[in-house]
Coordinates of C-alpha atoms in Angstrom, one line a residue:
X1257 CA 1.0 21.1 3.4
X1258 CA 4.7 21.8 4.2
X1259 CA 7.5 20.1 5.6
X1260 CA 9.5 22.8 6.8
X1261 CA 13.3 21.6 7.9
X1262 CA 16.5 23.4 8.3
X1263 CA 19.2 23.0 5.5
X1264 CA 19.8 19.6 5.1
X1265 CA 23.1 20.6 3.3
X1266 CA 24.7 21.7 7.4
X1267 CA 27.4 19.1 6.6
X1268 CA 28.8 21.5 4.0
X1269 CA 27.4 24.6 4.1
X1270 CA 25.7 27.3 6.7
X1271 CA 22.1 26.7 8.1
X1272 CA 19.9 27.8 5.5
X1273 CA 16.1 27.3 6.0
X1274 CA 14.3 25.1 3.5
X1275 CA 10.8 24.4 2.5
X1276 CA 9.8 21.1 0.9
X1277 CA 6.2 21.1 -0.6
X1278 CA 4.0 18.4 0.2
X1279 CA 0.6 17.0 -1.7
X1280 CA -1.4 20.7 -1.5
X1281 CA -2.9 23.0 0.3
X1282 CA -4.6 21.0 3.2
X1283 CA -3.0 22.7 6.0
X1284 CA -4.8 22.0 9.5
X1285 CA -4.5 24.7 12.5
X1286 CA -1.7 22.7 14.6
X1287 CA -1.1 25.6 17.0
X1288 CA 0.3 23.8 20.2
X1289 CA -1.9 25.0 23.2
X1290 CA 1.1 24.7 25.4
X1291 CA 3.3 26.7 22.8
X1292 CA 6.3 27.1 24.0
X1293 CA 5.1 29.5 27.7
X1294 CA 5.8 26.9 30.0
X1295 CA 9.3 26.4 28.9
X1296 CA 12.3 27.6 31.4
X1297 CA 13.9 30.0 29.4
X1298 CA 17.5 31.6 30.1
X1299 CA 18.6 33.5 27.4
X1300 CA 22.3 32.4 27.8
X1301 CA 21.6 28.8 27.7
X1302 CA 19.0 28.8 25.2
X1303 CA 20.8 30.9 22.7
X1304 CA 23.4 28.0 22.3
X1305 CA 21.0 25.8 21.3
X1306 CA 18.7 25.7 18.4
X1307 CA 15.4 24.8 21.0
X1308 CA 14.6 27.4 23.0
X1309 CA 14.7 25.2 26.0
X1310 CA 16.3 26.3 29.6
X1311 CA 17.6 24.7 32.0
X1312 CA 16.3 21.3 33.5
X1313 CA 18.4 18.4 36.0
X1314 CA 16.3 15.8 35.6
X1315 CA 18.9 13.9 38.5
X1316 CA 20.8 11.4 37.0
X1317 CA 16.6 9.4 35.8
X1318 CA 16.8 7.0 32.8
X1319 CA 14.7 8.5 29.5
X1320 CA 13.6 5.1 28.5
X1321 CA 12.3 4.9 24.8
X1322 CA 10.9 1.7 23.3
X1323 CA 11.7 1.3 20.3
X1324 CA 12.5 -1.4 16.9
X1325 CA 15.6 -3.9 16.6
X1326 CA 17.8 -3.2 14.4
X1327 CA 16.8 -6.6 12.3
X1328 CA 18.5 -7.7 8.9
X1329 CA 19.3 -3.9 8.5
X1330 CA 15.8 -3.1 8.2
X1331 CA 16.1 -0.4 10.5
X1332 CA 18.3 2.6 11.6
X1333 CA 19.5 3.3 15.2
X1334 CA 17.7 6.3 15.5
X1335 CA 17.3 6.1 19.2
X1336 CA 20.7 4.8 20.9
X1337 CA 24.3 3.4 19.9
X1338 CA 26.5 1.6 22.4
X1339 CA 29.6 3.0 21.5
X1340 CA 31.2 5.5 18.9
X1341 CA 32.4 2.9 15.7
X1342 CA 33.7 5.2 13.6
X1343 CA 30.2 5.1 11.1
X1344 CA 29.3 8.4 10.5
X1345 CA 25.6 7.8 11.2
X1346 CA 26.3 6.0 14.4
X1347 CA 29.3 8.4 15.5
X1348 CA 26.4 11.4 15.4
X1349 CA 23.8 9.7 17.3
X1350 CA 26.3 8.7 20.1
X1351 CA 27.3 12.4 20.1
X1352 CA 24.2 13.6 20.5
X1353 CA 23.3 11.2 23.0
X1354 CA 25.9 12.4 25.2
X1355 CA 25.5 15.9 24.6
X1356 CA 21.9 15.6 25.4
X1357 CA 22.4 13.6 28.5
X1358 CA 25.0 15.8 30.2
X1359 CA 22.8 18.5 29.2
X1360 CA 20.0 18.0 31.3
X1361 CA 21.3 15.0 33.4
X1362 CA 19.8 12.2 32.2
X1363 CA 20.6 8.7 30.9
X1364 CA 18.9 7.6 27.4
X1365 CA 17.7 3.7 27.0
X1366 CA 16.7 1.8 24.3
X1367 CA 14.8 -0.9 25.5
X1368 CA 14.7 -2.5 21.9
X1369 CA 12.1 -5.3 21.0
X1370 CA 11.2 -7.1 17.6
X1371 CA 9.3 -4.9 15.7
X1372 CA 8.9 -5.9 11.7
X1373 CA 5.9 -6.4 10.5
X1374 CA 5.5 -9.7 11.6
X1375 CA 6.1 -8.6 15.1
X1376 CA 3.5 -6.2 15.2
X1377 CA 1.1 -7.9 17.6
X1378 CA 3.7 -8.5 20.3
X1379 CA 4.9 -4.6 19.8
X1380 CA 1.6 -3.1 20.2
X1381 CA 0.6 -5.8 22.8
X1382 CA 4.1 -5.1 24.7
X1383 CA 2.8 -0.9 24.9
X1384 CA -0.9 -1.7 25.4
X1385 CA 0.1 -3.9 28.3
X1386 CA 2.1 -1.7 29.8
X1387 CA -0.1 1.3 29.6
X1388 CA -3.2 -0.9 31.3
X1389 CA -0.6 -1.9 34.0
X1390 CA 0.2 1.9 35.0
X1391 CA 3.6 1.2 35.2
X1392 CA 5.2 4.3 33.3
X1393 CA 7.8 1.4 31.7
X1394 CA 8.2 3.6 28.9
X1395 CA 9.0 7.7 28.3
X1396 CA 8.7 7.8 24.4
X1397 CA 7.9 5.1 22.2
X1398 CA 9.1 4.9 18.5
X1399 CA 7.3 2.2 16.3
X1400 CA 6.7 1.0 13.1
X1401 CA 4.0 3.6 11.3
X1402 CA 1.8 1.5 9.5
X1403 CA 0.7 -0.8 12.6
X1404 CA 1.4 2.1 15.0
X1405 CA -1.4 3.5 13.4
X1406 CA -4.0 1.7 15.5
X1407 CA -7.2 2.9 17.6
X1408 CA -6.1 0.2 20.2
X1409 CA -2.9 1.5 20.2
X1410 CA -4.0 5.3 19.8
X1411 CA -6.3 4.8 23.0
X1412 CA -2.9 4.5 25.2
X1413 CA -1.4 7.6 23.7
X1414 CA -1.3 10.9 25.3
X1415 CA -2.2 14.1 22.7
X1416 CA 1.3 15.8 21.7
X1417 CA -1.3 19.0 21.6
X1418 CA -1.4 18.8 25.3
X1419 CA 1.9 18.6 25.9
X1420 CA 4.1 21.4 27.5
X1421 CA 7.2 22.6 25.9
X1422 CA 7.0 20.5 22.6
X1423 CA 7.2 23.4 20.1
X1424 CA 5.5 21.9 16.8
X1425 CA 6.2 24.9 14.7
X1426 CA 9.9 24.0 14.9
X1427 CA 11.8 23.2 11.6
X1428 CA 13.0 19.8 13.2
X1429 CA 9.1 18.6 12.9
X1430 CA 7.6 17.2 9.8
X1431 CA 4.7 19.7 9.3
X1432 CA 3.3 17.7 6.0
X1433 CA 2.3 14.4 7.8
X1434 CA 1.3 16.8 11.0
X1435 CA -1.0 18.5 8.7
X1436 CA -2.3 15.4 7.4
X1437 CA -3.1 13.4 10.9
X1438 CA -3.8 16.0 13.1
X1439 CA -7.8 15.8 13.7
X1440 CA -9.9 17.8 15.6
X1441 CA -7.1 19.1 17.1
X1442 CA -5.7 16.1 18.2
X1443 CA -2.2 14.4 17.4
X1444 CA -1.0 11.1 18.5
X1445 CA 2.0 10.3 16.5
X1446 CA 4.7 12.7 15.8
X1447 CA 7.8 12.5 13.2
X1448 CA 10.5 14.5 13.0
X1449 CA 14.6 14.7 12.8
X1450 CA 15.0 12.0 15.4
X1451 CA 12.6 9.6 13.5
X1452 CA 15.0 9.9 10.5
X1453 CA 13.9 6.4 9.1
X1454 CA 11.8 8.5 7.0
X1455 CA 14.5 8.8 4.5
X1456 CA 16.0 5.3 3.6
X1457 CA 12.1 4.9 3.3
X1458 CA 11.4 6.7 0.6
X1459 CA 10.6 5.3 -3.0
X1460 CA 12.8 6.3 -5.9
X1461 CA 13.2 4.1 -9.1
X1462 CA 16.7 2.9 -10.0
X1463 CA 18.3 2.5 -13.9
X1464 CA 20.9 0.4 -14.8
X1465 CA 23.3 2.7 -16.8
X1466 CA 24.8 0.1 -19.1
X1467 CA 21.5 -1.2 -20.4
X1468 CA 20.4 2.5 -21.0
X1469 CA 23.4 2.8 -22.8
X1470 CA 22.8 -0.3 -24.8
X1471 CA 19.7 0.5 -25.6
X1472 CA 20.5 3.7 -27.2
X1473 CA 18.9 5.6 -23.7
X1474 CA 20.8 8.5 -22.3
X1475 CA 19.8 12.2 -21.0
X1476 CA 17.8 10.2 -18.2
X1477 CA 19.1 12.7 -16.0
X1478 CA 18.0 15.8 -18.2
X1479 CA 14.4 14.2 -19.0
X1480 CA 13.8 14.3 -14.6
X1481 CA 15.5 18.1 -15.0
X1482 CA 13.0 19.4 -17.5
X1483 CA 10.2 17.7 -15.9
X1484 CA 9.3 15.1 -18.7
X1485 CA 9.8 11.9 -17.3
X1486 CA 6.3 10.7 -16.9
X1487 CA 4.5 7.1 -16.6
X1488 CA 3.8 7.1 -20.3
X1489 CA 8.1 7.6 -21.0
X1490 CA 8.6 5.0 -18.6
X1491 CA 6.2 2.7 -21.3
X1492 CA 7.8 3.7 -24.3
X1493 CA 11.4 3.1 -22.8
X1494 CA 10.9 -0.2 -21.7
X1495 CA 8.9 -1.3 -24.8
X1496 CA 11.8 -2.0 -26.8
X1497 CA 13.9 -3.9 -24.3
X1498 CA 13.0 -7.1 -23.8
X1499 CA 15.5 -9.8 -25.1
X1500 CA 14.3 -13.8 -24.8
X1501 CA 17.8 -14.2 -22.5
X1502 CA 17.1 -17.7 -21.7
X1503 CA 15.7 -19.2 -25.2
X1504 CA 12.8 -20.7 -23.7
X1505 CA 10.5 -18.8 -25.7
X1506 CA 8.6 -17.8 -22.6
X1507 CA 8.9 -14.2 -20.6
X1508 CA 10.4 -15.1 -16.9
X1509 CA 13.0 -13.7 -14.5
X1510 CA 16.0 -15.2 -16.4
X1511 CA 14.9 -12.8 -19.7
X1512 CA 16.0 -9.3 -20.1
X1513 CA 13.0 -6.3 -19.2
X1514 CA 12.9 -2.5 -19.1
X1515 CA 11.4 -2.6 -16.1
X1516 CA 11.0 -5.1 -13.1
X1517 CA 8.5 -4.4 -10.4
X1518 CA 6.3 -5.8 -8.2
X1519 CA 2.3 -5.3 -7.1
X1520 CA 3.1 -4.6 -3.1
X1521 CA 4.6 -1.2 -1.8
X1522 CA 6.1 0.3 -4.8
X1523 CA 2.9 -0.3 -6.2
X1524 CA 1.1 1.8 -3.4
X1525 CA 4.2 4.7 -4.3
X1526 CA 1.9 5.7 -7.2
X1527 CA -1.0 7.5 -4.7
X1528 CA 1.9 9.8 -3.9
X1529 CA 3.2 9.9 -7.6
X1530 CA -0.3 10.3 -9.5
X1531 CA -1.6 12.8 -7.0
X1532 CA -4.3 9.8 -6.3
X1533 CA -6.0 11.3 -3.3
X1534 CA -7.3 8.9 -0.9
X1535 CA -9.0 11.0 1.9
X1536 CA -10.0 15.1 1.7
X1537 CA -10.6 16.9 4.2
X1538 CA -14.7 18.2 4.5
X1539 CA -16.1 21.6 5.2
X1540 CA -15.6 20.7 8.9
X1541 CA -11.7 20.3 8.3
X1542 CA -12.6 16.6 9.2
X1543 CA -11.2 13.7 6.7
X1544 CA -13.8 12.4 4.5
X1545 CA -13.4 9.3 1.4
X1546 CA -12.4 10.5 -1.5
X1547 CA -15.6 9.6 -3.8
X1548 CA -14.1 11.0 -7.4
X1549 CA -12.7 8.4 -8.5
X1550 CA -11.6 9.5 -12.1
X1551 CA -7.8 10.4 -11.3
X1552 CA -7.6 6.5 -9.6
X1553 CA -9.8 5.5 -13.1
X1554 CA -7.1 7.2 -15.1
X1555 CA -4.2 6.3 -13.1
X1556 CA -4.9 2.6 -12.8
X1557 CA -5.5 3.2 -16.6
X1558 CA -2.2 4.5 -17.4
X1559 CA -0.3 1.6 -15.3
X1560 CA -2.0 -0.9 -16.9
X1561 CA -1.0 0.0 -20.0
X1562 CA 2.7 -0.5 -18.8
X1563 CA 2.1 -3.5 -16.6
X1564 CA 0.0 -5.7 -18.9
X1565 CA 0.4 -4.8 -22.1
X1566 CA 4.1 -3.7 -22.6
X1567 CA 6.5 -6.6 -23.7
X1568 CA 9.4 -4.6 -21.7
X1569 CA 7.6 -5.0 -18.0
X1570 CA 8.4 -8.2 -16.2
X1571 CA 5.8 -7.8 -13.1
X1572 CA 4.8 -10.2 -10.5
X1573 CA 3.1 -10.6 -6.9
X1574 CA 4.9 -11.4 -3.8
X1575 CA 3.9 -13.6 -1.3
X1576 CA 5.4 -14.5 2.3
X1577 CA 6.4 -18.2 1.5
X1578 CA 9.0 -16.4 -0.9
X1579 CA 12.8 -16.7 0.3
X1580 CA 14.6 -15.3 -2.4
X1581 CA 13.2 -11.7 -4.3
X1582 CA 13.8 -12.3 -8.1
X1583 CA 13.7 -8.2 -9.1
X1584 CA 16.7 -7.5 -6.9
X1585 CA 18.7 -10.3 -8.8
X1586 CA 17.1 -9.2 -12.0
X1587 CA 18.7 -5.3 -11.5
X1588 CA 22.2 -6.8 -10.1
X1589 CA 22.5 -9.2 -13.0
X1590 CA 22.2 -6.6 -15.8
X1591 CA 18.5 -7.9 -16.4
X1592 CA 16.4 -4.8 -16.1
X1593 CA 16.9 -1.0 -17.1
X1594 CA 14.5 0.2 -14.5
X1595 CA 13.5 -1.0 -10.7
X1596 CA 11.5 0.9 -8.0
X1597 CA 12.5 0.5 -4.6
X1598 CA 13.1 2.0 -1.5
X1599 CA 16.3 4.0 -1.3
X1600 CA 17.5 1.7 1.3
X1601 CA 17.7 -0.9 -1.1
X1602 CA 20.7 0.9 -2.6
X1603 CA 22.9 -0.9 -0.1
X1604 CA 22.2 -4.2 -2.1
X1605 CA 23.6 -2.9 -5.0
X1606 CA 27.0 -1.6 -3.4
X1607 CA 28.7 -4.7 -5.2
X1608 CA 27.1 -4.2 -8.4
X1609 CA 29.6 -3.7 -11.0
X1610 CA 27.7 -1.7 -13.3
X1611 CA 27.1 1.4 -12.7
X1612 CA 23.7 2.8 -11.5
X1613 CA 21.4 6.0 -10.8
X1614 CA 18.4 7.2 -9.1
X1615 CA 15.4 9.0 -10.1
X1616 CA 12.4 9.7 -8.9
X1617 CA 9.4 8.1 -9.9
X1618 CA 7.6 8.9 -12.4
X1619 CA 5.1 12.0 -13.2
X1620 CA 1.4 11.3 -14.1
X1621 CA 1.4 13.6 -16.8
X1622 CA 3.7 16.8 -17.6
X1623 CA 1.2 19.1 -16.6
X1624 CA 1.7 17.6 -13.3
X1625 CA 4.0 20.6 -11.4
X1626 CA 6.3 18.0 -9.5
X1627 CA 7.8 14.8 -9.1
X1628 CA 6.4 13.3 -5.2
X1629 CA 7.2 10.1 -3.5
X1630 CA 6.1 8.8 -0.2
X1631 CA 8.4 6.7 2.6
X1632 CA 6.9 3.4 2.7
X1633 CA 5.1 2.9 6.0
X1634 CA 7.7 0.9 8.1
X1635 CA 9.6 4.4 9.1
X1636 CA 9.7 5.3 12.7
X1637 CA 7.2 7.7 14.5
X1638 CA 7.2 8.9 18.0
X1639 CA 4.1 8.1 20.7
X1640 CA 3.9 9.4 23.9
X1641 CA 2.0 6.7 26.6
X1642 CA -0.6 7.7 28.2
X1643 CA 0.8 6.5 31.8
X1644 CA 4.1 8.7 31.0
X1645 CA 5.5 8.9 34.6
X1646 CA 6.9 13.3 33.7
X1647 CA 5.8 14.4 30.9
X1648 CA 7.6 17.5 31.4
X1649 CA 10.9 15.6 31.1
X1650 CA 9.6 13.6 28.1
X1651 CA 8.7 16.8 26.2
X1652 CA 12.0 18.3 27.2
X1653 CA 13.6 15.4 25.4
X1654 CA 11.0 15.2 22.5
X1655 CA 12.1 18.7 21.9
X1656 CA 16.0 18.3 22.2
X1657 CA 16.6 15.0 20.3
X1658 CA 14.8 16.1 17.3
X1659 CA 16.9 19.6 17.0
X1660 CA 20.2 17.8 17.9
X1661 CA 19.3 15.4 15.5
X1662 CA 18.5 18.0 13.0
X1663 CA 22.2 19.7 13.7
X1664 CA 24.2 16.5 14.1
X1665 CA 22.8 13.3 12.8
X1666 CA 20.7 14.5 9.5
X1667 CA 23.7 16.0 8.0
X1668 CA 25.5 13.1 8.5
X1669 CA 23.1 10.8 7.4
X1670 CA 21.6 13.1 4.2
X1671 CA 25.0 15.1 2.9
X1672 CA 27.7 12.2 4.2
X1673 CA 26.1 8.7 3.9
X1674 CA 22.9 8.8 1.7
X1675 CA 24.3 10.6 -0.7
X1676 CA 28.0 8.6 -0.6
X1677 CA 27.3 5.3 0.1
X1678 CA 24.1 4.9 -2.4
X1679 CA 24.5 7.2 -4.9
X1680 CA 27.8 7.0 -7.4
X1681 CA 27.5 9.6 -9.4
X1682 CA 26.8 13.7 -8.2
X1683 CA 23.7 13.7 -10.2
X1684 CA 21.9 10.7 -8.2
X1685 CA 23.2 12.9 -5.5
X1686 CA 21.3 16.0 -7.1
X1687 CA 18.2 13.8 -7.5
X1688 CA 17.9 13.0 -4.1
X1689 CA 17.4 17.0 -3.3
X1690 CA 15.0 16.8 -6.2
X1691 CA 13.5 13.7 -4.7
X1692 CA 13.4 14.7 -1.1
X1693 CA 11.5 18.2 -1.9
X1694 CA 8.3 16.0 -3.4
X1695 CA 8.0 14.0 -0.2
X1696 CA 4.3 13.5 0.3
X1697 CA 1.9 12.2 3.2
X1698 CA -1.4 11.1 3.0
X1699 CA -3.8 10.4 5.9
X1700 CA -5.4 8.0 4.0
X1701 CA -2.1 6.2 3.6
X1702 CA -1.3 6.7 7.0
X1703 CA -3.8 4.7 8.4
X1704 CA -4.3 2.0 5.5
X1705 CA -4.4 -0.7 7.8
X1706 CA -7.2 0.5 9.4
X1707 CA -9.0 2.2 6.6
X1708 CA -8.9 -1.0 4.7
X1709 CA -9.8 -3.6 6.6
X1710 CA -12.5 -5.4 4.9
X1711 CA -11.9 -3.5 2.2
X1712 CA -8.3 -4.3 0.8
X1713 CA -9.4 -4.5 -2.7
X1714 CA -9.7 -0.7 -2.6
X1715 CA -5.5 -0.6 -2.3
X1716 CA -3.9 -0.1 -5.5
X1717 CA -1.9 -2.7 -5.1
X1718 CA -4.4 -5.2 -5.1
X1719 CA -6.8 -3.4 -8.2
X1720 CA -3.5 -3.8 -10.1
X1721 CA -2.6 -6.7 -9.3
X1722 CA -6.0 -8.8 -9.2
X1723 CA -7.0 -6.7 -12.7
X1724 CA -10.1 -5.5 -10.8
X1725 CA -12.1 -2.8 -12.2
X1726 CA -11.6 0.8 -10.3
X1727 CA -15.8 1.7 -10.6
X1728 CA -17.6 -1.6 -9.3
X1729 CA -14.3 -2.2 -6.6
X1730 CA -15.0 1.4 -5.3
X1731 CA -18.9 0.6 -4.8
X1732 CA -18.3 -2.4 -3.1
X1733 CA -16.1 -1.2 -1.1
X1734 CA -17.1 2.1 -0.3
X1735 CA -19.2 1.5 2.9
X1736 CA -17.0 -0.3 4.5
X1737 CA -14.2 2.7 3.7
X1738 CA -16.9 4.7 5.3
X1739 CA -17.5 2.8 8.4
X1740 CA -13.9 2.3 9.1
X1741 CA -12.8 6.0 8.5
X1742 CA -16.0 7.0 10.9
X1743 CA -14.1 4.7 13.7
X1744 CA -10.8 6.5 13.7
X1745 CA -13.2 10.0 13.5
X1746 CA -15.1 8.8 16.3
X1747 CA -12.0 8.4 18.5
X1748 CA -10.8 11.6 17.8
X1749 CA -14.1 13.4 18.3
X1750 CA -14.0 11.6 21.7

């Protein structure tokens, strides 16, 4: 699979094209039906913009796109910004915003609800009800993947294969996850330049220079470069870290640790990192369960190695009574070497006064021919309702947000702000190239929610965390896997 997107680097260079590699070669047919013949072409218009839309005047009609608030900074403004601030980020979405609306005549709103994960029943119930109604409330609806990824929710979704003008070859589309969940033809959810909440999602792991440093670590950088920075490195860096800070005798979150992780998402990072395949894809091009288990045997293997039985790990569950995250504090205060986390998470550290980099996680092995990392699940993805009142305007707007966005706001997000405000040195920045061109999807992933209810012990989080065995958890939870994953099949066979 391939996500193919267009130079990244437009904020300081010419448009180059660029091809990041996904998990393998499981490409699925996504040919749009519609292609691109229904589109109003005029070579004079089009050939100023990089879609090859014509003309449209769609009279002065709002675009109306539900989408997430903007809560505790958990989210980008991807869709809408009141005014120009003078934020980069912000600055380029207003401008494209503008440039889109005077384009074709139309005026963007963000109707913005709660939408965390807590908020996921009143989201979905919010779209499901309006759908039922009829009332064409919404034209586009960005949500939260993980509990986007719904069959109740998927029933009030019109097919982006059945679209008009919606060209999903374009380079402003994320081709790896539309590999992964297009089935039987069919595809529901769509990500591209305009959903660029992909890229704060992503997990990377973070090092504390000075304890490196201290701890007679350096060439960090050069270990990533030469692709030898692998799980069982991690292990024998950390191993000789630890340091009883506290003099209690006892290992806690006040003590010194290589590494400082939890069992939740960055846990889940590994199926990505490992190459841990959840789903395949049968002779039928239809997803079926994984049933070889040995690289999840071996890779469960090699983490426990490093989370129960090296002195330099300091790991721990979380739960949703907690009001204060330990790790975080552990990394600030100069208390651990290493820390995965999302690459949003850099903004915490923007006070820290010790220096840090990123890197990406770790390799399985280094026969493994890449480093890969997945965006945790929270990132934005586009849904078209199934009452959409024009979907001709909607496609029209589908298609010209994402390759604005893909001019305007990703260069200013990737080249200007990702790399400048969280990174401090240029080769964190060089990482995050390095880091970005392993992206990975996984359809399994995709729809964890639904693939595992009933049978959450299957998640690595939770075999790592509750110590399970990876043989007799499989077999107990392999017919429900099954059942489940025939549901979401049977809805697109429908």
């Amino acid at each position: 699979m391939k996500i193919r997107m267009e130079a990244l680097l437009l904020a300081v260079c010419m448009t180059v094209p660029t091809v990041l590699s996904g998990c393998g070669d499981t490409s699925v047919d996504t040919d749009n039906a519609s292609g691109t013949d229904n589109v109003s072409s005029s070579d004079e218009t089009s050939s100023r913009y990089r879609d090859r839309l014509g003309e449209y005047d769609f009279g002065g009609e709002d675009f109306t796109v539900l989408c997430r608030n903007t809560q505790d900074g958990l989210f980008f403004d991807e869709v809408a910004v009141d005014e120009a601030s003078g934020d980069i980020v912000d600055d380029a979405v207003y401008k494209r915003n503008a440039e889109v609306e005077d384009r074709f005549n139309v005026n963007i709103k963000a109707n913005r609800v709660n939408g965390n994960w807590s908020d996921r029943e009143s989201f979905n119930s919010l779209l499901k009800t309006s759908v039922m109604a009829g009332d064409g409330a919404f034209d586009l609806v960005l949500g939260y993947q993980a509990y986007s990824a719904n069959l109740d929710v998927a029933e009030c979704l019109y097919d982006f294969m059945k679209a008009p003008i919606i060209d999903l070859d374009a380079e402003y589309y994320y081709h790896d996850i539309i590999d992964e969940i297009t089935v039987n033809g069919k595809l529901y959810y769509l990500a591209g330049d305009y959903t660029y909440s992909v890229w704060p999602s992503l997990f990377v792991y973070y090092f504390n220079k000075q304890l490196a440093e201290d701890n007679g670590i350096d060439g960090l950088y050069d270990l990533v470069r030469d692709g030898k920075w692998t799980v069982d490195k991690l292990g024998e860096l950390c191993a000789g870290v630890y340091r009883d800070l506290n003099g209690n005798s006892e290992k806690d979150e006040e003590d010194m640790f290589g590494l400082a992780t939890d069992f939740e998402n960055v846990a889940d990072a590994y199926y990505s990192a490992f190459q841990v395949k959840i789903t395949n894809r049968g002779d039928d091009g239809m997803p079926v369960i994984n049933t070889d288990i040995t690289r999840m045997e071996d890779a469960v293997s090699k983490l426990r190695r490093l989370y129960d039985e090296n002195d330099g790990v300091y790991s721990f569950r979380t739960n949703s009574s907690m009001t204060t995250f330990p790790l975080i504090e552990m990394f600030i205060e100069d208390r651990a070497l290493f820390y995965p986390d999302m690459l949003k998470s850099a903004i915490s550290f923007r006070n820290m006064d010790t220096d840090f980099g990123i890197i990406p996680y770790p390799k399985y092995d280094e026969a493994q021919d890449r480093y890969y990392t997945q965006p945790q699940n929270a990132y934005s993805v586009m849904m078209i309702p199934a009452d959409v009142k024009n979907i001709e305007k909607t496609a029209v707007m589908v298609e010209a947000l994402n390759a604005a966005s893909l001019d305007s706001v990703i260069p200013a997000f990737y080249d200007k702000s990702l790399k400048v405000k969280f990174t401090r040195d240029e080769d964190s920045a060089e990482m995050l190239d390095l880091i970005r061109e392993g992206i990975c999807f996984q359809f399994g992933y995709y729809y964890t929610v639904t693939l595992n209810d009933g049978a959450t012990d299957w998640r690595m989080r939770d075999i790592l965390a509750l110590k399970k065995n990876v043989a007799s958890t499989f077999a107990s939870c392999e017919g429900r896997l099954e059942s489940n994953l025939e549901k979401i099949l049977d809805f697109y066979r429908e």
